[in-house]
Coordinates of N, CA and C in Angstrom, one line a residue:
M26 N -8.3 -14.2 59.1 CA -8.3 -13.3 60.2 C -7.0 -13.4 61.0
R27 N -6.5 -14.7 61.1 CA -5.3 -14.9 61.9 C -4.1 -14.2 61.2
K28 N -4.0 -14.2 59.9 CA -3.0 -13.5 59.1 C -3.0 -12.0 59.4
W29 N -4.1 -11.4 59.4 CA -4.3 -10.0 59.7 C -3.7 -9.6 61.1
G30 N -4.0 -10.5 62.1 CA -3.5 -10.2 63.4 C -2.0 -10.3 63.5
Q31 N -1.4 -11.3 62.8 CA 0.0 -11.4 62.8 C 0.7 -10.2 62.1
T32 N 0.1 -9.7 61.1 CA 0.6 -8.5 60.4 C 0.5 -7.3 61.3
L33 N -0.6 -7.1 62.0 CA -0.8 -6.0 62.9 C 0.3 -6.1 64.0
T34 N 0.5 -7.3 64.6 CA 1.5 -7.4 65.6 C 2.9 -7.1 65.2
I35 N 3.2 -7.5 64.0 CA 4.6 -7.2 63.4 C 4.7 -5.7 63.2
G36 N 3.6 -5.1 62.7 CA 3.6 -3.7 62.4 C 3.8 -2.9 63.7
I37 N 3.1 -3.3 64.7 CA 3.3 -2.6 66.0 C 4.7 -2.7 66.6
L38 N 5.2 -3.9 66.5 CA 6.6 -4.2 66.9 C 7.6 -3.4 66.2
L39 N 7.5 -3.3 64.9 CA 8.4 -2.5 64.1 C 8.3 -1.0 64.4
A40 N 7.1 -0.5 64.6 CA 6.9 0.9 65.0 C 7.5 1.2 66.3
A41 N 7.4 0.2 67.3 CA 8.0 0.4 68.6 C 9.5 0.5 68.5
V42 N 10.1 -0.4 67.7 CA 11.5 -0.4 67.6 C 12.0 0.9 66.9
G43 N 11.3 1.3 65.9 CA 11.6 2.5 65.2 C 11.5 3.7 66.1
W44 N 10.6 3.7 67.0 CA 10.4 4.8 67.9 C 11.5 4.9 69.0
L45 N 12.0 3.7 69.4 CA 13.0 3.6 70.4 C 14.4 4.0 69.8
W46 N 14.6 3.6 68.6 CA 15.9 3.9 68.0 C 15.9 5.1 67.1
V47 N 16.3 6.2 67.7 CA 16.4 7.5 66.9 C 17.8 7.9 66.8
P48 N 18.4 7.9 65.6 CA 19.8 8.2 65.5 C 20.1 9.7 65.8
S49 N 21.2 9.9 66.5 CA 21.6 11.3 66.8 C 22.0 12.0 65.5
T50 N 21.9 13.4 65.6 CA 22.3 14.2 64.5 C 23.7 14.0 64.0
S51 N 24.6 13.8 65.0 CA 26.0 13.6 64.6 C 26.2 12.2 63.9
M52 N 25.4 11.2 64.3 CA 25.5 9.9 63.6 C 25.0 10.0 62.2
V53 N 24.0 10.8 62.0 CA 23.4 10.9 60.6 C 24.4 11.7 59.8
K54 N 25.0 12.8 60.3 CA 26.0 13.5 59.5 C 27.2 12.7 59.2
A55 N 27.7 11.9 60.2 CA 28.9 11.1 60.0 C 28.6 9.9 59.0
G56 N 27.4 9.4 59.1 CA 27.0 8.3 58.3 C 26.8 8.6 56.8
G57 N 26.4 9.9 56.6 CA 26.1 10.3 55.2 C 27.4 10.8 54.6
C58 N 27.9 10.1 53.6 CA 29.1 10.5 52.9 C 28.9 11.5 51.9
E59 N 27.7 12.0 51.6 CA 27.5 12.9 50.5 C 28.2 14.2 50.6
E60 N 28.4 14.7 51.9 CA 29.0 16.0 52.0 C 30.5 15.9 52.1
R61 N 31.1 14.7 52.0 CA 32.5 14.5 52.1 C 33.1 14.7 50.6
V62 N 34.0 15.6 50.4 CA 34.5 15.8 49.1 C 35.8 15.0 48.9
G63 N 36.4 14.5 49.9 CA 37.6 13.7 49.7 C 38.9 14.4 49.9
T64 N 38.8 15.7 50.1 CA 40.0 16.5 50.2 C 40.3 16.9 51.6
E65 N 39.3 16.9 52.5 CA 39.5 17.3 53.9 C 40.1 16.1 54.7
K66 N 40.6 16.5 55.8 CA 41.2 15.5 56.7 C 40.3 15.3 57.9
V67 N 40.1 14.1 58.4 CA 39.4 13.9 59.7 C 40.4 14.0 60.8
R68 N 40.1 14.9 61.8 CA 41.1 15.1 62.9 C 40.5 14.4 64.1
W69 N 41.5 13.9 64.9 CA 41.1 13.2 66.1 C 42.2 13.6 67.1
A70 N 41.9 14.3 68.1 CA 42.8 14.7 69.2 C 44.1 15.3 68.7
G71 N 44.0 16.2 67.7 CA 45.1 16.9 67.2 C 45.9 16.2 66.1
A72 N 45.5 15.1 65.7 CA 46.2 14.4 64.6 C 45.2 13.9 63.5
E73 N 45.7 13.6 62.3 CA 44.8 13.1 61.3 C 44.5 11.7 61.5
L74 N 43.2 11.3 61.4 CA 42.8 9.9 61.4 C 42.9 9.3 60.1
K75 N 43.8 8.4 59.9 CA 44.0 7.8 58.6 C 43.0 6.7 58.3
P76 N 42.6 6.5 57.0 CA 41.8 5.4 56.6 C 42.4 4.0 57.1
G77 N 41.6 3.2 57.7 CA 42.0 1.9 58.2 C 42.5 2.0 59.6
Q78 N 42.8 3.2 60.1 CA 43.2 3.3 61.5 C 42.1 3.0 62.5
I79 N 42.3 2.2 63.5 CA 41.3 1.9 64.5 C 41.5 2.5 65.9
G80 N 42.7 3.0 66.1 CA 43.0 3.6 67.3 C 44.4 4.1 67.3
R81 N 45.0 4.4 68.6 CA 46.4 4.8 68.7 C 46.9 4.3 70.0
V82 N 48.2 4.1 70.0 CA 48.9 3.6 71.2 C 49.9 4.8 71.7
T83 N 49.8 5.1 72.9 CA 50.8 6.0 73.5 C 51.7 5.3 74.4
V84 N 53.0 5.4 74.2 CA 54.0 4.7 75.0 C 54.1 5.3 76.4
A85 N 53.8 4.6 77.5 CA 53.9 5.1 78.8 C 55.3 4.9 79.4
A86 N 55.9 3.8 79.1 CA 57.3 3.5 79.5 C 58.0 2.9 78.3
P87 N 59.3 3.0 78.2 CA 60.0 2.5 77.1 C 59.6 1.1 76.8
T88 N 59.3 0.8 75.5 CA 58.9 -0.5 75.0 C 59.5 -0.8 73.7
E89 N 59.5 -2.0 73.3 CA 60.1 -2.5 72.0 C 59.1 -2.3 70.8
L90 N 59.7 -2.0 69.7 CA 59.0 -2.1 68.4 C 59.4 -3.3 67.7
W91 N 58.4 -4.2 67.3 CA 58.7 -5.5 66.8 C 58.5 -5.5 65.3
L92 N 59.3 -6.2 64.6 CA 59.2 -6.5 63.2 C 59.3 -8.0 63.1
S93 N 58.1 -8.7 62.8 CA 58.1 -10.1 62.8 C 58.3 -10.6 64.2
T94 N 59.4 -11.4 64.4 CA 59.7 -11.9 65.7 C 60.9 -11.2 66.3
K95 N 61.3 -10.1 65.8 CA 62.6 -9.4 66.3 C 62.3 -8.0 66.8
A96 N 62.8 -7.7 67.9 CA 62.7 -6.3 68.4 C 63.7 -5.5 67.7
V97 N 63.2 -4.4 67.0 CA 64.1 -3.6 66.2 C 64.5 -2.3 66.8
E98 N 63.7 -1.8 67.7 CA 63.9 -0.5 68.3 C 63.2 -0.4 69.6
T99 N 63.8 0.5 70.5 CA 63.1 0.8 71.8 C 62.4 2.1 71.6
L100 N 61.1 2.1 71.9 CA 60.4 3.4 71.7 C 60.4 4.2 73.0
P101 N 60.5 5.5 72.9 CA 60.6 6.3 74.1 C 59.2 6.6 74.7
S102 N 59.2 6.9 76.0 CA 57.9 7.3 76.6 C 57.3 8.6 75.9
G103 N 56.0 8.6 75.8 CA 55.3 9.7 75.1 C 55.1 9.6 73.6
A104 N 55.8 8.6 73.0 CA 55.6 8.4 71.6 C 54.2 7.9 71.3
V105 N 53.7 8.4 70.2 CA 52.3 8.0 69.8 C 52.3 7.3 68.4
Y106 N 51.6 6.2 68.3 CA 51.6 5.5 67.0 C 50.1 5.1 66.6
R107 N 49.8 5.2 65.3 CA 48.5 4.7 64.9 C 48.4 3.2 64.9
V108 N 47.2 2.7 65.2 CA 47.0 1.3 65.3 C 46.0 0.9 64.2
Y109 N 46.4 -0.1 63.4 CA 45.5 -0.5 62.3 C 44.9 -1.9 62.5
A110 N 45.4 -2.7 63.5 CA 44.7 -4.0 63.8 C 45.2 -4.4 65.2
L111 N 44.5 -5.3 65.8 CA 44.8 -6.0 67.0 C 44.9 -7.5 66.8
G112 N 45.8 -8.1 67.5 CA 45.9 -9.6 67.3 C 47.1 -10.2 68.0
N113 N 46.8 -11.3 68.7 CA 47.9 -12.1 69.3 C 48.7 -11.3 70.4
G114 N 48.0 -10.4 71.0 CA 48.6 -9.6 72.1 C 49.5 -8.5 71.6
Y115 N 49.3 -8.1 70.3 CA 50.1 -7.0 69.7 C 49.2 -6.0 69.0
F116 N 49.7 -4.8 68.9 CA 49.0 -3.7 68.1 C 49.8 -3.6 66.8
D117 N 49.1 -3.7 65.7 CA 49.7 -3.6 64.4 C 49.8 -2.1 64.1
V118 N 51.0 -1.5 63.9 CA 51.2 -0.1 63.7 C 51.6 0.2 62.3
G119 N 51.4 -0.7 61.4 CA 51.6 -0.5 60.0 C 53.0 -1.0 59.5
Q120 N 53.1 -1.3 58.2 CA 54.3 -1.7 57.5 C 55.0 -2.9 58.2
G121 N 54.2 -3.8 58.8 CA 54.7 -5.0 59.4 C 55.2 -4.8 60.8
Y122 N 55.2 -3.6 61.4 CA 55.6 -3.4 62.7 C 54.5 -3.6 63.7
A123 N 54.9 -3.9 65.0 CA 53.9 -4.2 66.0 C 54.5 -3.7 67.4
I124 N 53.6 -3.4 68.3 CA 53.9 -3.1 69.7 C 53.1 -4.0 70.6
K125 N 53.8 -4.6 71.6 CA 53.2 -5.5 72.5 C 52.2 -4.8 73.3
N126 N 51.0 -5.5 73.5 CA 49.9 -4.9 74.3 C 50.2 -5.3 75.8
D127 N 50.8 -4.4 76.5 CA 51.0 -4.6 77.9 C 50.9 -3.3 78.7
A128 N 51.3 -3.2 80.0 CA 51.1 -2.1 80.8 C 52.0 -0.9 80.4
R129 N 52.9 -1.1 79.5 CA 53.8 0.0 79.1 C 53.2 0.9 78.0
V130 N 52.1 0.5 77.5 CA 51.4 1.3 76.5 C 49.9 1.6 76.9
R131 N 49.4 2.6 76.3 CA 48.0 3.0 76.6 C 47.3 3.0 75.2
Y132 N 46.2 2.3 75.1 CA 45.5 2.2 73.8 C 44.2 3.0 73.9
E133 N 43.9 3.8 72.8 CA 42.7 4.6 72.8 C 42.0 4.4 71.4
T134 N 40.7 4.5 71.4 CA 40.0 4.4 70.1 C 39.2 5.7 69.9
P135 N 39.0 6.1 68.6 CA 38.2 7.3 68.3 C 36.7 6.9 68.4
A136 N 35.9 7.9 68.4 CA 34.5 7.7 68.3 C 34.1 7.1 67.0
K137 N 33.0 6.3 67.0 CA 32.6 5.6 65.8 C 32.3 6.6 64.6
E138 N 31.8 7.8 65.0 CA 31.5 8.8 64.0 C 32.8 9.2 63.2
K139 N 33.9 9.3 64.0 CA 35.2 9.7 63.4 C 35.7 8.6 62.4
L140 N 35.5 7.3 62.8 CA 35.9 6.2 62.0 C 35.1 6.2 60.7
V141 N 33.8 6.5 60.8 CA 33.0 6.5 59.6 C 33.3 7.7 58.7
A142 N 33.6 8.8 59.3 CA 34.0 10.0 58.5 C 35.3 9.7 57.8
A143 N 36.3 9.1 58.4 CA 37.6 8.8 57.7 C 37.3 7.8 56.5
L144 N 36.4 6.9 56.7 CA 36.1 5.9 55.7 C 35.4 6.7 54.5
C145 N 34.5 7.6 54.8 CA 33.8 8.4 53.8 C 34.8 9.2 53.0
V146 N 35.8 9.8 53.6 CA 36.8 10.6 52.9 C 37.6 9.7 52.0
Q147 N 38.0 8.5 52.5 CA 38.7 7.5 51.7 C 37.9 7.1 50.4
Q148 N 36.6 6.9 50.6 CA 35.7 6.5 49.5 C 35.6 7.7 48.5
A149 N 35.5 8.9 49.0 CA 35.4 10.0 48.1 C 36.6 10.2 47.3
K150 N 37.8 10.0 47.9 CA 39.1 10.1 47.2 C 39.2 9.1 46.1
T151 N 38.7 7.9 46.5 CA 38.8 6.8 45.5 C 37.9 7.1 44.3
S152 N 36.7 7.6 44.6 CA 35.7 7.8 43.5 C 36.2 9.0 42.7
M153 N 36.9 10.0 43.3 CA 37.4 11.2 42.5 C 38.5 10.7 41.6
A154 N 39.3 9.8 42.1 CA 40.4 9.3 41.3 C 40.0 8.6 40.0
D155 N 38.7 8.2 40.0 CA 38.1 7.5 38.8 C 37.8 8.5 37.7
V156 N 37.7 9.8 38.1 CA 37.4 10.9 37.1 C 38.8 11.5 36.8
A157 N 39.4 11.0 35.7 CA 40.7 11.4 35.3 C 40.8 11.6 33.8
M158 N 41.7 12.5 33.4 CA 42.0 12.7 32.0 C 43.4 13.0 31.8
N159 N 44.1 12.3 30.9 CA 45.5 12.5 30.6 C 46.4 12.5 31.8
G160 N 46.1 11.5 32.7 CA 46.9 11.3 33.9 C 46.6 12.3 35.1
V161 N 45.6 13.2 34.9 CA 45.3 14.1 36.0 C 43.9 13.8 36.5
A162 N 43.7 13.7 37.8 CA 42.5 13.4 38.4 C 42.0 14.5 39.3
I163 N 40.7 14.6 39.6 CA 40.2 15.6 40.5 C 40.8 15.3 41.8
G164 N 41.3 16.4 42.4 CA 41.9 16.3 43.8 C 43.4 16.2 43.7
D165 N 44.0 16.1 42.5 CA 45.5 16.0 42.4 C 46.1 17.4 42.8
S166 N 47.3 17.3 43.3 CA 47.9 18.6 43.8 C 48.4 19.4 42.5
R167 N 48.5 20.7 42.8 CA 49.1 21.6 41.7 C 50.5 21.1 41.3
A168 N 51.3 20.7 42.3 CA 52.7 20.3 42.1 C 52.7 19.1 41.1
K169 N 51.8 18.2 41.3 CA 51.8 17.0 40.4 C 51.4 17.4 39.0
V170 N 50.4 18.2 38.8 CA 50.0 18.7 37.5 C 51.1 19.5 36.8
E171 N 51.8 20.4 37.6 CA 52.8 21.2 37.0 C 54.0 20.3 36.6
A172 N 54.3 19.3 37.4 CA 55.4 18.4 37.1 C 55.1 17.7 35.8
M173 N 53.9 17.4 35.5 CA 53.5 16.7 34.2 C 53.5 17.6 33.0
Y174 N 52.9 18.8 33.2 CA 52.6 19.7 32.1 C 53.3 21.1 32.1
G175 N 54.0 21.4 33.2 CA 54.7 22.7 33.3 C 53.8 23.7 33.9
K176 N 54.3 24.9 34.1 CA 53.6 26.0 34.7 C 52.4 26.4 33.8
A177 N 51.3 26.9 34.5 CA 50.2 27.4 33.8 C 50.5 28.6 32.9
K178 N 49.9 28.8 31.8 CA 50.2 29.9 30.9 C 49.3 31.1 31.3
R179 N 48.2 30.8 32.0 CA 47.2 31.8 32.5 C 46.4 31.3 33.6
K180 N 45.9 32.2 34.4 CA 45.0 31.9 35.5 C 43.6 32.6 35.3
T181 N 42.6 31.9 35.7 CA 41.2 32.4 35.6 C 40.6 32.4 36.9
K182 N 39.9 33.5 37.3 CA 39.2 33.6 38.6 C 37.8 33.1 38.4
N183 N 37.3 32.3 39.3 CA 36.0 31.8 39.2 C 35.0 32.6 40.0
A184 N 33.8 32.2 40.0 CA 32.7 33.0 40.7 C 32.9 33.1 42.2
Y185 N 33.7 32.2 42.7 CA 34.0 32.1 44.2 C 35.3 32.9 44.6
G186 N 35.9 33.5 43.6 CA 37.1 34.2 43.9 C 38.4 33.4 43.9
L187 N 38.3 32.2 43.4 CA 39.4 31.3 43.5 C 40.0 31.1 42.1
Y188 N 41.3 30.8 42.0 CA 42.0 30.7 40.7 C 42.1 29.2 40.3

């Protein structure tokens, strides 16, 4: 009898938690990678959100761009850079470069749904690259294919009106 009571209590608790946590429609769409074909770009405030990007830095006042322990360039006000990691008081902006986290820069992060969508696109591109034949994969550009094999000898229109 005691075991049945514990099971009932756990069941009620799980039902209550499930009732309280209802994912929003946008979270469900962003979380489901099925509709991502890997060719579209995820846009965030007018720019493409790259896979691995966690935010962006806007330079408010001239500041230094660092490579290892050396300042290599002074960045002008208004410049915007993608951020891929945070650590030791610096923003990692890729390829070994960093910007110091201080009052001269403003850091912003995209919505979680955007980050998930960018990851979905990256995963879709990776899985499409696995489907390849003779050096050509789904999603490759026409220029790449023509560079390998030359111009097409003919074009065929499909049911959707595309060639």
